[in-house]
Coordinates of C-alpha atoms in Angstrom, one line a residue:
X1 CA 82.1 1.4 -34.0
X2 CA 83.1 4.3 -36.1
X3 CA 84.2 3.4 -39.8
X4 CA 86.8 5.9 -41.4
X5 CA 85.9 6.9 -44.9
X6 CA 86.7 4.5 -47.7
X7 CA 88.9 5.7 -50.2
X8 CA 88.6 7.0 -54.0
X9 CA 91.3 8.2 -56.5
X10 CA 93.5 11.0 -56.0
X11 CA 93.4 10.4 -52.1
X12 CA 96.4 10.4 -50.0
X13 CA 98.2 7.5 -48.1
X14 CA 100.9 8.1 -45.6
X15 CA 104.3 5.6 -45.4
X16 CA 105.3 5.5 -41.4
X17 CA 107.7 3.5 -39.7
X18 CA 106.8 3.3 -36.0
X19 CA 109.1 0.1 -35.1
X20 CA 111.6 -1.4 -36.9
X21 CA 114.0 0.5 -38.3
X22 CA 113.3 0.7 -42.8
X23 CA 116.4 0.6 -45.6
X24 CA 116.4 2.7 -48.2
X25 CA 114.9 1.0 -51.5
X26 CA 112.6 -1.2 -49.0
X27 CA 109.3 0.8 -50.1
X28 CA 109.7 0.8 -53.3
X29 CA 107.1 -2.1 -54.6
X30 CA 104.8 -0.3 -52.1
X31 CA 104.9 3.1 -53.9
X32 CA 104.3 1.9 -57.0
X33 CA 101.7 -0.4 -55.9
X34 CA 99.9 2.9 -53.9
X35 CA 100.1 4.6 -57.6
X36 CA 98.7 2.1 -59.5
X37 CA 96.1 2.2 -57.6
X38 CA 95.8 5.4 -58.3
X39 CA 96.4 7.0 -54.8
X40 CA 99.5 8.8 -53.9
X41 CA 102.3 7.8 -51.3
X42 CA 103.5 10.5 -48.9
X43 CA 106.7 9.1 -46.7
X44 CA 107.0 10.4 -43.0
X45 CA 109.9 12.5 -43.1
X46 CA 111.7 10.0 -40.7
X47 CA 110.8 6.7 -42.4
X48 CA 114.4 6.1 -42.7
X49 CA 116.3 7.3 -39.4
X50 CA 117.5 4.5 -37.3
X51 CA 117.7 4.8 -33.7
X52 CA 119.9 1.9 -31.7
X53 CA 119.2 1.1 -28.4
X54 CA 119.6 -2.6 -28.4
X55 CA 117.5 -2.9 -30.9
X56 CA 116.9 -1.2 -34.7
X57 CA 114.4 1.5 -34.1
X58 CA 112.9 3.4 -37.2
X59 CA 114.1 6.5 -35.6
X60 CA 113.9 7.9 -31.6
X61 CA 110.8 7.0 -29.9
X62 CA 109.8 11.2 -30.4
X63 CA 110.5 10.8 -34.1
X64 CA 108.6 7.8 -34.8
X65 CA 105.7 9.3 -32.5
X66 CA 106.2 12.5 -35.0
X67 CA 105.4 10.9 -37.8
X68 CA 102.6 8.9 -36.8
X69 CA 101.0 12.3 -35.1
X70 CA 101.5 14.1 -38.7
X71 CA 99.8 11.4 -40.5
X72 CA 97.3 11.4 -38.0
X73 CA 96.5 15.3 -38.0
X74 CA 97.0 15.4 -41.8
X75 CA 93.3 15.9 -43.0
X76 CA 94.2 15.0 -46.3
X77 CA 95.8 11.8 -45.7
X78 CA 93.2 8.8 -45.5
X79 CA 94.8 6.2 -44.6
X80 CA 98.5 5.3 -42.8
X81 CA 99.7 2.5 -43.8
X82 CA 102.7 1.0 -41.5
X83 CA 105.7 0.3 -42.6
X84 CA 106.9 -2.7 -41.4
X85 CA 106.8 -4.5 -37.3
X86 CA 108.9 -5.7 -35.3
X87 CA 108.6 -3.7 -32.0
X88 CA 108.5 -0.2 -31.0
X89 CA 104.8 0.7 -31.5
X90 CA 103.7 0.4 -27.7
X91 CA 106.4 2.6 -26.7
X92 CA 104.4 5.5 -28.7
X93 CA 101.0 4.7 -28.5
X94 CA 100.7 6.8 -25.1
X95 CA 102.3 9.7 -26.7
X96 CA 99.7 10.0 -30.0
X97 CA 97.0 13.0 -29.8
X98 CA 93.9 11.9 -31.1
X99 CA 91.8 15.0 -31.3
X100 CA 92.1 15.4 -35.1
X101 CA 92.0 12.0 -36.1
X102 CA 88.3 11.9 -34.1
X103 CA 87.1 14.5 -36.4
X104 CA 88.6 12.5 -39.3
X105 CA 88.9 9.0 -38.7
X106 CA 91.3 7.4 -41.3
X107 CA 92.5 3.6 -42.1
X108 CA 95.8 2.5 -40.3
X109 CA 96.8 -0.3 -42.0
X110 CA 99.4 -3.1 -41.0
X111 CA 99.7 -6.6 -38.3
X112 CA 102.3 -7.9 -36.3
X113 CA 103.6 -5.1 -34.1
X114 CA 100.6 -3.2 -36.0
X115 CA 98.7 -5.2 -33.7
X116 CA 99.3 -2.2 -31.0
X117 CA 97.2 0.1 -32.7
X118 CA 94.2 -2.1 -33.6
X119 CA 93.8 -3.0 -29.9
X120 CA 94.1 0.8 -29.5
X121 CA 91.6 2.3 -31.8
X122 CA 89.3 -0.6 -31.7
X123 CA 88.7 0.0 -28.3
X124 CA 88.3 3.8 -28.5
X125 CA 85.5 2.8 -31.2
X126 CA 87.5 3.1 -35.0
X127 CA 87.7 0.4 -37.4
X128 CA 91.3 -0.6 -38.5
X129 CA 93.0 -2.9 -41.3
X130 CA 95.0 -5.9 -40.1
X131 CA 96.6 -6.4 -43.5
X132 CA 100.4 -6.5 -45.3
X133 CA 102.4 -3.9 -44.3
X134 CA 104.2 -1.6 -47.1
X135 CA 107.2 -3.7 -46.2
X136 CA 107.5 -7.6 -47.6
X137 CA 108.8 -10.0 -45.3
X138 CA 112.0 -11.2 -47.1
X139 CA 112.2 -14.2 -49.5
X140 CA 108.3 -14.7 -49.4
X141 CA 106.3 -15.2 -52.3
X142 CA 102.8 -13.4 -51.8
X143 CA 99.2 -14.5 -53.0
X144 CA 97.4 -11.3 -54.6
X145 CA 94.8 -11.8 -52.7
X146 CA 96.8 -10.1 -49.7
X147 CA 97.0 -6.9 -51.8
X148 CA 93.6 -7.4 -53.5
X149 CA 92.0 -7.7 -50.2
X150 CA 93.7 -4.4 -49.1
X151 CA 91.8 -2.5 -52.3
X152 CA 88.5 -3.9 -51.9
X153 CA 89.0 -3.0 -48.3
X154 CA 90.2 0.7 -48.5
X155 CA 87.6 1.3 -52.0
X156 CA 85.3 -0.4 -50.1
X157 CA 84.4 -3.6 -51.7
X158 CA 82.8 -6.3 -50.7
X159 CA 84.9 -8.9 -48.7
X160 CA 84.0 -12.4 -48.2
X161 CA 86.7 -15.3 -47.7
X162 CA 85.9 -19.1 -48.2
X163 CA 88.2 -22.3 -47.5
X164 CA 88.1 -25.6 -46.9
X165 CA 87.8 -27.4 -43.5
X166 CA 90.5 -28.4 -41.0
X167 CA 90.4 -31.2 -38.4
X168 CA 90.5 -28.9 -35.6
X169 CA 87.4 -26.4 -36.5
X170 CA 84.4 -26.2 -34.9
X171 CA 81.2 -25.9 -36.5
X172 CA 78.3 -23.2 -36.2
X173 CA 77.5 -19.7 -37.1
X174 CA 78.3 -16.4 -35.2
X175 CA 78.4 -12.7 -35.6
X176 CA 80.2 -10.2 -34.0
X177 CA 82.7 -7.5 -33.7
X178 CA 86.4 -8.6 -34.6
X179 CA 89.2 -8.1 -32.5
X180 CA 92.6 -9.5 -31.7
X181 CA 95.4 -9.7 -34.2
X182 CA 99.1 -10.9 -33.1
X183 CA 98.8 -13.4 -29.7
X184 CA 102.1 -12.0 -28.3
X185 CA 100.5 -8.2 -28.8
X186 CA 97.8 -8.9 -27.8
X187 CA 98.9 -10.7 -24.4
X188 CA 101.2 -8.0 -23.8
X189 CA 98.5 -5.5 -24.3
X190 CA 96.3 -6.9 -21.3
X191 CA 95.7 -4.8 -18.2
X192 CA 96.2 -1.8 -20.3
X193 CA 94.4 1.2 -22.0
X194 CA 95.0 -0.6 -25.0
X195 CA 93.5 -4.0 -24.0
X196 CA 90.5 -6.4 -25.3
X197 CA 88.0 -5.6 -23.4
X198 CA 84.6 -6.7 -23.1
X199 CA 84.6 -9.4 -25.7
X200 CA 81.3 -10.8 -25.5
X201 CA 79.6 -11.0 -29.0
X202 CA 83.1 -10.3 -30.5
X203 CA 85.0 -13.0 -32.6
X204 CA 88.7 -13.5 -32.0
X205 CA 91.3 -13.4 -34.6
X206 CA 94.8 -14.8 -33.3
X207 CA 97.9 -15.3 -35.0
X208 CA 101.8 -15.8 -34.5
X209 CA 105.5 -15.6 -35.7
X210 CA 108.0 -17.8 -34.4
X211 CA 106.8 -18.6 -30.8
X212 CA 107.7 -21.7 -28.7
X213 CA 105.2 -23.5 -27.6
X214 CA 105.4 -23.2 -24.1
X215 CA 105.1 -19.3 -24.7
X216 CA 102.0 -20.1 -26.8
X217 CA 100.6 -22.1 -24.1
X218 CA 101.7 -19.4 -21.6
X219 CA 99.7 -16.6 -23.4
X220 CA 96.8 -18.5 -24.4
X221 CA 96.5 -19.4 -20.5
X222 CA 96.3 -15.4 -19.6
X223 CA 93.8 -15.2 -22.3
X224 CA 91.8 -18.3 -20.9
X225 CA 91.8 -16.9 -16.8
X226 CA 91.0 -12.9 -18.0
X227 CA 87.8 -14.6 -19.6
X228 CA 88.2 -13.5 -22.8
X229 CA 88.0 -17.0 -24.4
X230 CA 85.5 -18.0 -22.6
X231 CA 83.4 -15.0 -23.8
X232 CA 84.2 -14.5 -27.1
X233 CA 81.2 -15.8 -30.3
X234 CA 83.7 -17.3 -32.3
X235 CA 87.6 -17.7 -32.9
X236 CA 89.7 -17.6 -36.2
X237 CA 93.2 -18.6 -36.1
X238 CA 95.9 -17.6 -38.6
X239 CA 99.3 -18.5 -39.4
X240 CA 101.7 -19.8 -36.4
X241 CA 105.1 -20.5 -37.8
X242 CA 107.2 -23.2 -36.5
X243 CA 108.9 -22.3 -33.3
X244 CA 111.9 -20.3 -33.5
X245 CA 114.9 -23.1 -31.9
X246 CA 118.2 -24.2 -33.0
X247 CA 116.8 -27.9 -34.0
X248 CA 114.1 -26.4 -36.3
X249 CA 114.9 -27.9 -39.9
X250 CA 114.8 -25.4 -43.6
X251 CA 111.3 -27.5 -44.1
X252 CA 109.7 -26.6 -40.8
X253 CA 111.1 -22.7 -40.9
X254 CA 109.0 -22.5 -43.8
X255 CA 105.7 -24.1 -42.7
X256 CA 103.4 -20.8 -41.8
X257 CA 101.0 -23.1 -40.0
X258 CA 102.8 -25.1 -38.0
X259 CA 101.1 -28.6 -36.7
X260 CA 102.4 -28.7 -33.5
X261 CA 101.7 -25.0 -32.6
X262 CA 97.9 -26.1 -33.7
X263 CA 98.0 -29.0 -31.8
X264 CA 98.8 -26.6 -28.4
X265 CA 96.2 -23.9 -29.5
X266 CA 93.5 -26.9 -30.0
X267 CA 94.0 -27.7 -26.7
X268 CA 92.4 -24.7 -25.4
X269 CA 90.2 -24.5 -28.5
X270 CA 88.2 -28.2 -27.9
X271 CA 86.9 -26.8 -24.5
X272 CA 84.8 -24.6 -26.5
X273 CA 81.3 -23.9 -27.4
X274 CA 81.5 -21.3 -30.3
X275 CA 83.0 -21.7 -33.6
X276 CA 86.2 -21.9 -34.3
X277 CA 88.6 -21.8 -37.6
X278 CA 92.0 -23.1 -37.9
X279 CA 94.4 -22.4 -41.5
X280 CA 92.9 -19.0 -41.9
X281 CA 95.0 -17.5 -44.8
X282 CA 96.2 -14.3 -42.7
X283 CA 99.5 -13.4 -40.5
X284 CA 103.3 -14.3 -40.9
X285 CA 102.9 -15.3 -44.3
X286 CA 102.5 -14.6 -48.2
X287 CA 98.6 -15.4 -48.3
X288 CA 97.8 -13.0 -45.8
X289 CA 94.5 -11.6 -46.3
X290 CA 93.2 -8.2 -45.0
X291 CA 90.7 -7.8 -41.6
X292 CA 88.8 -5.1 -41.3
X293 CA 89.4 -5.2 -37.2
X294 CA 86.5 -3.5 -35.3
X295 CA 83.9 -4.6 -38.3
X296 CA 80.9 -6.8 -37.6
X297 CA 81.5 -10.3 -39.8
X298 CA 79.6 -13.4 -39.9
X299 CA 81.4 -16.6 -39.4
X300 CA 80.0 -19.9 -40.7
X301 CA 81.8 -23.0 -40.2
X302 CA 80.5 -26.4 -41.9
X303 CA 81.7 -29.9 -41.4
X304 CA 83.5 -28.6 -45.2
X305 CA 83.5 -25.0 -45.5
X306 CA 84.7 -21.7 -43.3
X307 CA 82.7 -18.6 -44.8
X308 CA 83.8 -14.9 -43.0
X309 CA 81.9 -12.6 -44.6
X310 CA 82.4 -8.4 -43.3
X311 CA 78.6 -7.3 -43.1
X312 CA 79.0 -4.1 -44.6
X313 CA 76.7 -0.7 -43.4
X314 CA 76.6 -1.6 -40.2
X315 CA 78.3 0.9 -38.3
X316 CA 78.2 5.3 -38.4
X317 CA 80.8 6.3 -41.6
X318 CA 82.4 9.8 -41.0

């Protein structure tokens, strides 16, 4: 598993949009949080064309695909970093060329829709970032650990998250590769060229937004008969918000981990004999902590404590 160079001041970090269509003055917080860190933001030149075909595209299919393929070929950019979700990135993923992002393997950064191109690229062998995209979801307060986490990530610091126990975990230890990302990308994504696949000795990272739970159940199931639950070393689950229905109260839209939604996952969960996390801060929410997808982590799970730790210089840097 290849690891794309970490980052140092001065280095470049491209702004794309390849789903959801972007408003002017959305990025701002971003570029100015890209400077302080003493990086510099370069927007795709289509970051904001909208494209409506029943749905808010950021831009055609073919300009969406050509900013993604310039940040891509751009040697001197080191990292892309998404701009929001939503939907649209499947319908480019066939169209990318890869040959100069082989020969300079950079960060793409972003979850939810992101999830696309972290099945992608973790499959060909490159490390990605599951992590905030530029874009905040609206009227959420966020934790600075989920933009903390993205610096010691890109700059290459150590990461290590610790929290307390919930009813539903599983104890032990495991290490492995980490994959997943968003449950409805990822069940899309199955039978694919940009499908999980052999996920022995990998550890499973799931989370949601807005889901019923019959449609969690559903996916889970496809996850359960393709064998991937039954092979994985471990499983960490993230945020599930409370399904999306009509009789969903203001207190419930809020809840980012949603009991009931737990309650359905744990039924597949219990049958196991690995691992397993509930409440981990990451997903569709403001304590959303970045995943280096691809890396090899060690999981420890006590009857009070979870511990992921990324093992660091593990894999070939370019």
């Amino acid at each position: 598993m290849i690891q794309p160079d970490f980052l140092k001041e001065g280095d470049k970090i491209a702004i794309v949009a390849p789903a959801k269509r972007m408003l002017n003055g959305e990025l701002e917080e971003a570029i100015e949080l890209i400077k302080s860190w003493k990086l510099v933001p370069v927007l795709g030149k289509n970051i904001y064309a909208e494209y409506d075909f029943g749905y808010l595209y950021a831009g055609t299919d073919e300009m969406r695909t050509e900013d993604f393929q310039w940040a891509l070929d751009d040697h001197e950019i080191k990292a892309i970093w998404c701009a929001r979700g939503g939907y649209g990135s499947v319908k480019i993923i066939d169209e990318l060329d890869l040959t100069e992002f082989t020969k300079n393997p950079k960060w793409i950064i972003g979850y939810s829709d992101i999830t696309v191109f972290h099945n992608h690229f973790n499959r060909l062998g490159y490390q990605t970032l599951h992590a905030v995209t530029a874009k905040k979801l609206a009227d959420t307060i966020y934790h600075p650990s989920s933009y903390q986490s993205v610096y010691d990530s890109l700059f290459g610091n150590d990461i290590h998250y610790s929290l307390t126990n919930h009813p539903y975990n599983k104890e032990g230890e495991a290490e492995g590769e980490l994959i997943g990302g968003n449950l409805s990308i990822v069940y899309s994504l199955l039978g694919s060229d940009s499908a999980i696949i052999n996920p022995s000795n990998k550890i499973l990272f799931l989370e949601d937004w807005f889901e019923n739970w019959y449609a969690v159940d559903r996916m889970l199931m496809n996850l359960k008969r393709n064998g991937i639950l039954k092979q994985v070393k471990g499983v960490i689950l993230g945020s599930f918000t409370h399904m999306d229905t009509e009789e969903e109260n203001a207190e419930n839209f809020n809840n980012a981990f949603d009991p009931k939604t737990y309650d359905v996952i744990h039924q597949f969960t219990k049958e196991l004999s690995v691992p397993v996390a509930f409440n981990f801060p990451a997903g569709h929410t403001g304590h959303n902590v970045a995943m280096k997808m691809g890396a090899k982590v060690q999981l420890k799970i006590s009857s009070n404590s979870v511990n992921l730790h990324f093992i660091e210089n593990q894999y070939e840097t370019r």
